[in-house]
Amino acid sequence: MSALGRTSKYFYSLMMPRLYGRIAVAAMFHAHIPKLIRTLEPHLTIAQKKKLKKEGRYKGQQERYPSGLDEEAKPICASYVRQMVVGVSDPGRKHNYIVDRYVEEVFKNMNNLEIVETWILTKSVAESLASLKHIKALHLVGKDFKPENTEPLSKIKNLKHLSLRDHSFSSFSKNHNTMQSMLINSASTLQSLAVEGDIYSDNLFQVLERASKNAASETYVFTALKSLSLSNMMIDAQGVKSLQKPIDFTKLRELILGHMRDYDGLLYQHLANLFSKKSKGTELSLRTLSFNMSEDDFMSTSEQRKAEFNAKCHLVASFNTLTSLKLTNYGEYVAGTNINPGFSPALLQAILQHKNLRTLKISYSRKIPWLSATTVQTLVKGLPHLEEFEFVPEERQMAEISRALVGATNLTSVSCPHTSRANNSAPDEAILNILTNILKAFLSQASHTETTEAKPFIWEDHRKLKRISVSYRTWDVASEFGKGEKGMKKPEQITSDDDAQQKRVVLFRDITGSFPQRIHVGYDLDFRWVEKADRDIV
C-alpha cells in the first residue's frame, strides 16, 4: 500500500489515508519502546523529535534531520489518522516517562481523530482529547487515573460510544463532576455505554443520579442509548433506583451484565418486571443479552446464589425478542458433583420463549451440567431459526446429541468450548469423537432422492453447517475446498455409515493453524471495540 501510494499523486491521495487510518502502539516491556517510537515519530514535527531526544535517547529515534524545512510543520500523515489505540505501557519505572511523553506529543498533532482507545491518560493527553472536534468514541482503560488528569475530559461533547474500564475507579470517585459532565454532554448522542468499575463502589450510580437531576429533559437522560454493558459492580436497591430514570432499558438493543455483586438479584428482578409489562404492549427492542449465570462469591450464601439464579431465569423468561443469548460461566452445580444433575428446567423453558433466537452460547468454567441429548433436542425443536450453537455435550450421549442437532436446519456453526471427557478418553480422541459423530449424523439424515449417479451428493444442497469447533480445534465443512491458506491442513473426508447404494461423502479441513497466534502485545489484536464503534459511526 505504501509503495503504491508513492507511484503518483492520485494513488497517494487514495492510499495514505488508508495506510495511516489506524495507529496502534504499546510498550509492555522495555524492548517494545523502539517500536513505539518508530511508529509514532512519523507523526511528529522535527522540533518535537529533537525535544524528545533531549529528554531521553532510545533506539528507534531518528538520527538525522533534513535541513531547510519548517521544524514546526506538522506531518500531513498525522491528519490522516482517524483511530488511535494506545495499549498497555509499563516498560519500567525509569522508562514510563518517555513513553508517556511520546504519546502526549503525538496526540497534539492528530486533530482528526474520531475513535480513541488508551491506557495512558496524563493531563496533556486529556487536554488533547478534549480539543478534538471530531471525536465520536472514547475507550479509557487503566488503573488509578489521577483526578487532575481526568478533569479536562469534562469538556468532551457529543460522543456516540463511551467505555470506561477502571478497576479502582479512584479517578471518578474523587471527581464525580468529570464523569457527570461527560455523560450529560453526550446524553442525546450516546449510543453505547460500557462501565467496568470497582465492585465495592457505587460511584457510577451516584453519577447517574446526579446526571438525572441536572439533565434538562424530564424523560430518560440517554435518549439514543442502544447498548449498555456493566461489570464489576455492587448492586443494591439504591443502585437499581439510580438506573431507572437515566436509562430506558426497553429501548436497548444490547445488554451485557458481567460480574455483579447483586446478592438478592435486585437488578434482574427489576428488569424482569419491566420487560414483562412492556412485552404485553409495544415490542421490546432488546435483541442481544449476555450475563453470568453463576457468581462464585464467598461473601454470598447458597440461598442468595439460588435466588439470584432464579431471578436471572425469570429475566430471560419475561420477554421473547432475543436473537442472541450468551450465558457465560453456567455452573449452577459444584465442580465436585459426579452425576450430571441436568440442565435447569426453568432456564430451558425461559430460553424457549425466544423463538427467533439465532445465536445461543452456553459456556462453562469446566463444571457440569453438560447438555444431554434430550435437552439438545428440546432446544433444537423449540428454536427453529438457530444458526450458532455453543455448548458442552454429554459425550456418553454423543450419537444421540448429533442426531438431535440434525433437526436444526439453519445451523451454520457448532462450537463445543471443551470436552467433558466422560469416557476418560484422551483429549484429541474426545475431540475427534465429537466431530465424527456430528458429521456422520448429518450425512445419514441427508435426503436420498438427490444422491443418484446423475447428480452426486452435494453437502451444501442439504446442509448449511459450515464450521465445527471443539476445544482448541476448528474445522470447515464442505463438499469441495479451494486452495488453503497458510496453516490449514489437507482436507479429509468422512463417509456415511448407512446402507445406501451410493455412499454420501463430505470433506472437513482443520483450519486451526490458520488463526494468528495470540501473543499478548498490550492491546486487542482484533480491535473489537474499535471495529464495533467504527461500524456504528459510519
PDB file of C-alpha atoms in Angstrom, residues 288-429:
ATOM      1  CA  THR A 288     -28.763  -9.319  22.392  1.00  0.00           C
ATOM      2  CA  LEU A 289     -28.418 -10.353  26.033  1.00  0.00           C
ATOM      3  CA  SER A 290     -25.323 -11.634  27.848  1.00  0.00           C
ATOM      4  CA  PHE A 291     -24.671 -12.205  31.536  1.00  0.00           C
ATOM      5  CA  ASN A 292     -23.032 -14.553  34.043  1.00  0.00           C
ATOM      6  CA  MET A 293     -25.336 -17.321  35.197  1.00  0.00           C
ATOM      7  CA  SER A 294     -23.193 -18.294  38.183  1.00  0.00           C
ATOM      8  CA  GLU A 295     -21.454 -15.947  40.591  1.00  0.00           C
ATOM      9  CA  ASP A 296     -18.832 -17.770  42.649  1.00  0.00           C
ATOM     10  CA  ASP A 297     -18.659 -15.437  45.601  1.00  0.00           C
ATOM     11  CA  PHE A 298     -17.521 -16.376  49.084  1.00  0.00           C
ATOM     12  CA  MET A 299     -19.489 -13.435  50.501  1.00  0.00           C
ATOM     13  CA  SER A 300     -22.873 -14.790  49.359  1.00  0.00           C
ATOM     14  CA  THR A 301     -24.809 -17.695  50.839  1.00  0.00           C
ATOM     15  CA  SER A 302     -26.181 -20.660  48.914  1.00  0.00           C
ATOM     16  CA  GLU A 303     -29.691 -19.235  49.377  1.00  0.00           C
ATOM     17  CA  GLN A 304     -28.623 -15.924  47.864  1.00  0.00           C
ATOM     18  CA  ARG A 305     -26.948 -17.636  44.910  1.00  0.00           C
ATOM     19  CA  LYS A 306     -30.095 -19.668  44.291  1.00  0.00           C
ATOM     20  CA  ALA A 307     -32.279 -16.563  44.485  1.00  0.00           C
ATOM     21  CA  GLU A 308     -30.001 -14.750  42.052  1.00  0.00           C
ATOM     22  CA  PHE A 309     -30.051 -17.697  39.637  1.00  0.00           C
ATOM     23  CA  ASN A 310     -33.858 -17.824  39.754  1.00  0.00           C
ATOM     24  CA  ALA A 311     -34.016 -14.066  39.135  1.00  0.00           C
ATOM     25  CA  LYS A 312     -31.879 -14.472  36.006  1.00  0.00           C
ATOM     26  CA  CYS A 313     -34.108 -17.270  34.742  1.00  0.00           C
ATOM     27  CA  HIS A 314     -37.122 -15.070  35.371  1.00  0.00           C
ATOM     28  CA  LEU A 315     -35.475 -12.261  33.401  1.00  0.00           C
ATOM     29  CA  VAL A 316     -34.911 -14.454  30.331  1.00  0.00           C
ATOM     30  CA  ALA A 317     -38.498 -15.714  30.579  1.00  0.00           C
ATOM     31  CA  SER A 318     -40.038 -12.247  30.913  1.00  0.00           C
ATOM     32  CA  PHE A 319     -39.893 -11.403  27.180  1.00  0.00           C
ATOM     33  CA  ASN A 320     -39.372 -13.109  23.795  1.00  0.00           C
ATOM     34  CA  THR A 321     -37.473 -10.779  21.439  1.00  0.00           C
ATOM     35  CA  LEU A 322     -33.887 -12.060  21.614  1.00  0.00           C
ATOM     36  CA  THR A 323     -31.897 -13.131  18.569  1.00  0.00           C
ATOM     37  CA  SER A 324     -28.647 -13.668  20.522  1.00  0.00           C
ATOM     38  CA  LEU A 325     -28.245 -15.054  24.041  1.00  0.00           C
ATOM     39  CA  LYS A 326     -24.936 -15.728  25.767  1.00  0.00           C
ATOM     40  CA  LEU A 327     -24.924 -17.328  29.220  1.00  0.00           C
ATOM     41  CA  THR A 328     -21.356 -17.246  30.493  1.00  0.00           C
ATOM     42  CA  ASN A 329     -19.987 -19.304  33.366  1.00  0.00           C
ATOM     43  CA  TYR A 330     -23.032 -21.517  33.588  1.00  0.00           C
ATOM     44  CA  GLY A 331     -22.099 -23.688  36.564  1.00  0.00           C
ATOM     45  CA  GLU A 332     -25.090 -23.964  38.819  1.00  0.00           C
ATOM     46  CA  TYR A 333     -23.646 -27.084  40.380  1.00  0.00           C
ATOM     47  CA  VAL A 334     -20.390 -27.503  42.225  1.00  0.00           C
ATOM     48  CA  ALA A 335     -17.406 -28.939  40.369  1.00  0.00           C
ATOM     49  CA  GLY A 336     -17.208 -31.981  42.653  1.00  0.00           C
ATOM     50  CA  THR A 337     -20.582 -33.366  41.559  1.00  0.00           C
ATOM     51  CA  ASN A 338     -20.047 -36.753  39.891  1.00  0.00           C
ATOM     52  CA  ILE A 339     -23.517 -37.248  38.405  1.00  0.00           C
ATOM     53  CA  ASN A 340     -24.789 -34.854  35.772  1.00  0.00           C
ATOM     54  CA  PRO A 341     -27.763 -33.175  37.507  1.00  0.00           C
ATOM     55  CA  GLY A 342     -29.127 -31.931  34.185  1.00  0.00           C
ATOM     56  CA  PHE A 343     -29.894 -28.549  32.702  1.00  0.00           C
ATOM     57  CA  SER A 344     -32.137 -26.279  34.749  1.00  0.00           C
ATOM     58  CA  PRO A 345     -35.773 -26.821  33.592  1.00  0.00           C
ATOM     59  CA  ALA A 346     -36.623 -23.209  34.457  1.00  0.00           C
ATOM     60  CA  LEU A 347     -33.767 -21.876  32.353  1.00  0.00           C
ATOM     61  CA  LEU A 348     -34.611 -24.239  29.500  1.00  0.00           C
ATOM     62  CA  GLN A 349     -38.211 -23.038  29.343  1.00  0.00           C
ATOM     63  CA  ALA A 350     -37.044 -19.427  29.569  1.00  0.00           C
ATOM     64  CA  ILE A 351     -34.751 -19.859  26.561  1.00  0.00           C
ATOM     65  CA  LEU A 352     -37.537 -21.467  24.527  1.00  0.00           C
ATOM     66  CA  GLN A 353     -39.543 -18.256  24.846  1.00  0.00           C
ATOM     67  CA  HIS A 354     -37.278 -16.656  22.240  1.00  0.00           C
ATOM     68  CA  LYS A 355     -38.427 -18.331  19.024  1.00  0.00           C
ATOM     69  CA  ASN A 356     -36.308 -16.061  16.809  1.00  0.00           C
ATOM     70  CA  LEU A 357     -33.048 -16.912  18.584  1.00  0.00           C
ATOM     71  CA  ARG A 358     -30.215 -17.291  16.085  1.00  0.00           C
ATOM     72  CA  THR A 359     -27.222 -17.435  18.428  1.00  0.00           C
ATOM     73  CA  LEU A 360     -27.156 -19.424  21.666  1.00  0.00           C
ATOM     74  CA  LYS A 361     -23.929 -19.755  23.644  1.00  0.00           C
ATOM     75  CA  ILE A 362     -23.814 -21.597  26.963  1.00  0.00           C
ATOM     76  CA  SER A 363     -20.282 -21.514  28.316  1.00  0.00           C
ATOM     77  CA  TYR A 364     -18.893 -23.259  31.378  1.00  0.00           C
ATOM     78  CA  SER A 365     -15.990 -22.966  33.775  1.00  0.00           C
ATOM     79  CA  ARG A 366     -15.235 -26.676  33.420  1.00  0.00           C
ATOM     80  CA  LYS A 367     -18.242 -27.572  35.510  1.00  0.00           C
ATOM     81  CA  ILE A 368     -21.267 -29.673  34.777  1.00  0.00           C
ATOM     82  CA  PRO A 369     -24.112 -29.888  33.781  1.00  0.00           C
ATOM     83  CA  TRP A 370     -23.228 -30.906  30.249  1.00  0.00           C
ATOM     84  CA  LEU A 371     -26.153 -30.873  27.855  1.00  0.00           C
ATOM     85  CA  SER A 372     -27.909 -34.202  27.382  1.00  0.00           C
ATOM     86  CA  ALA A 373     -29.448 -35.438  24.140  1.00  0.00           C
ATOM     87  CA  THR A 374     -32.941 -34.693  25.453  1.00  0.00           C
ATOM     88  CA  THR A 375     -32.022 -31.087  26.271  1.00  0.00           C
ATOM     89  CA  VAL A 376     -30.361 -30.528  22.895  1.00  0.00           C
ATOM     90  CA  GLN A 377     -33.363 -31.987  21.086  1.00  0.00           C
ATOM     91  CA  THR A 378     -35.727 -29.746  23.050  1.00  0.00           C
ATOM     92  CA  LEU A 379     -33.662 -26.651  22.205  1.00  0.00           C
ATOM     93  CA  VAL A 380     -33.370 -27.550  18.524  1.00  0.00           C
ATOM     94  CA  LYS A 381     -37.115 -28.186  18.152  1.00  0.00           C
ATOM     95  CA  GLY A 382     -38.037 -25.047  20.077  1.00  0.00           C
ATOM     96  CA  LEU A 383     -35.597 -22.711  18.268  1.00  0.00           C
ATOM     97  CA  PRO A 384     -36.225 -23.191  14.531  1.00  0.00           C
ATOM     98  CA  HIS A 385     -34.008 -20.254  13.447  1.00  0.00           C
ATOM     99  CA  LEU A 386     -30.908 -21.322  15.423  1.00  0.00           C
ATOM    100  CA  GLU A 387     -27.702 -20.696  13.423  1.00  0.00           C
ATOM    101  CA  GLU A 388     -24.880 -20.666  16.008  1.00  0.00           C
ATOM    102  CA  PHE A 389     -24.901 -23.084  18.932  1.00  0.00           C
ATOM    103  CA  GLU A 390     -22.199 -23.283  21.597  1.00  0.00           C
ATOM    104  CA  PHE A 391     -22.455 -25.857  24.394  1.00  0.00           C
ATOM    105  CA  VAL A 392     -20.638 -28.745  26.081  1.00  0.00           C
ATOM    106  CA  PRO A 393     -22.222 -32.116  25.261  1.00  0.00           C
ATOM    107  CA  GLU A 394     -22.635 -35.151  27.461  1.00  0.00           C
ATOM    108  CA  GLU A 395     -20.210 -37.324  25.479  1.00  0.00           C
ATOM    109  CA  ARG A 396     -21.726 -40.606  26.574  1.00  0.00           C
ATOM    110  CA  GLN A 397     -24.784 -39.498  24.569  1.00  0.00           C
ATOM    111  CA  MET A 398     -22.828 -38.012  21.663  1.00  0.00           C
ATOM    112  CA  ALA A 399     -24.509 -40.138  18.996  1.00  0.00           C
ATOM    113  CA  GLU A 400     -27.982 -39.138  20.215  1.00  0.00           C
ATOM    114  CA  ILE A 401     -26.945 -35.478  20.550  1.00  0.00           C
ATOM    115  CA  SER A 402     -25.614 -35.468  16.994  1.00  0.00           C
ATOM    116  CA  ARG A 403     -28.886 -36.854  15.664  1.00  0.00           C
ATOM    117  CA  ALA A 404     -30.727 -34.154  17.595  1.00  0.00           C
ATOM    118  CA  LEU A 405     -28.579 -31.432  16.025  1.00  0.00           C
ATOM    119  CA  VAL A 406     -29.649 -32.613  12.580  1.00  0.00           C
ATOM    120  CA  GLY A 407     -33.071 -31.116  13.301  1.00  0.00           C
ATOM    121  CA  ALA A 408     -31.547 -27.611  13.314  1.00  0.00           C
ATOM    122  CA  THR A 409     -31.953 -26.986   9.589  1.00  0.00           C
ATOM    123  CA  ASN A 410     -30.492 -23.452   9.730  1.00  0.00           C
ATOM    124  CA  LEU A 411     -27.434 -24.394  11.795  1.00  0.00           C
ATOM    125  CA  THR A 412     -24.210 -22.932  10.348  1.00  0.00           C
ATOM    126  CA  SER A 413     -21.821 -23.303  13.295  1.00  0.00           C
ATOM    127  CA  VAL A 414     -21.458 -25.717  16.219  1.00  0.00           C
ATOM    128  CA  SER A 415     -18.966 -24.987  18.977  1.00  0.00           C
ATOM    129  CA  CYS A 416     -18.001 -27.113  21.978  1.00  0.00           C
ATOM    130  CA  PRO A 417     -15.529 -24.996  24.028  1.00  0.00           C
ATOM    131  CA  HIS A 418     -14.156 -28.046  25.805  1.00  0.00           C
ATOM    132  CA  THR A 419     -14.949 -31.733  26.199  1.00  0.00           C
ATOM    133  CA  SER A 420     -16.436 -33.401  29.249  1.00  0.00           C
ATOM    134  CA  ARG A 421     -14.150 -36.438  28.694  1.00  0.00           C
ATOM    135  CA  ALA A 422     -16.852 -38.520  30.304  1.00  0.00           C
ATOM    136  CA  ASN A 423     -15.335 -41.718  28.902  1.00  0.00           C
ATOM    137  CA  ASN A 424     -11.860 -40.917  30.277  1.00  0.00           C
ATOM    138  CA  SER A 425     -10.564 -40.729  26.721  1.00  0.00           C
ATOM    139  CA  ALA A 426      -7.507 -38.800  25.609  1.00  0.00           C
ATOM    140  CA  PRO A 427      -8.175 -35.139  24.755  1.00  0.00           C
ATOM    141  CA  ASP A 428      -7.615 -35.486  20.993  1.00  0.00           C
ATOM    142  CA  GLU A 429      -9.634 -38.692  20.893  1.00  0.00           C
TER     143      GLU A 429
END
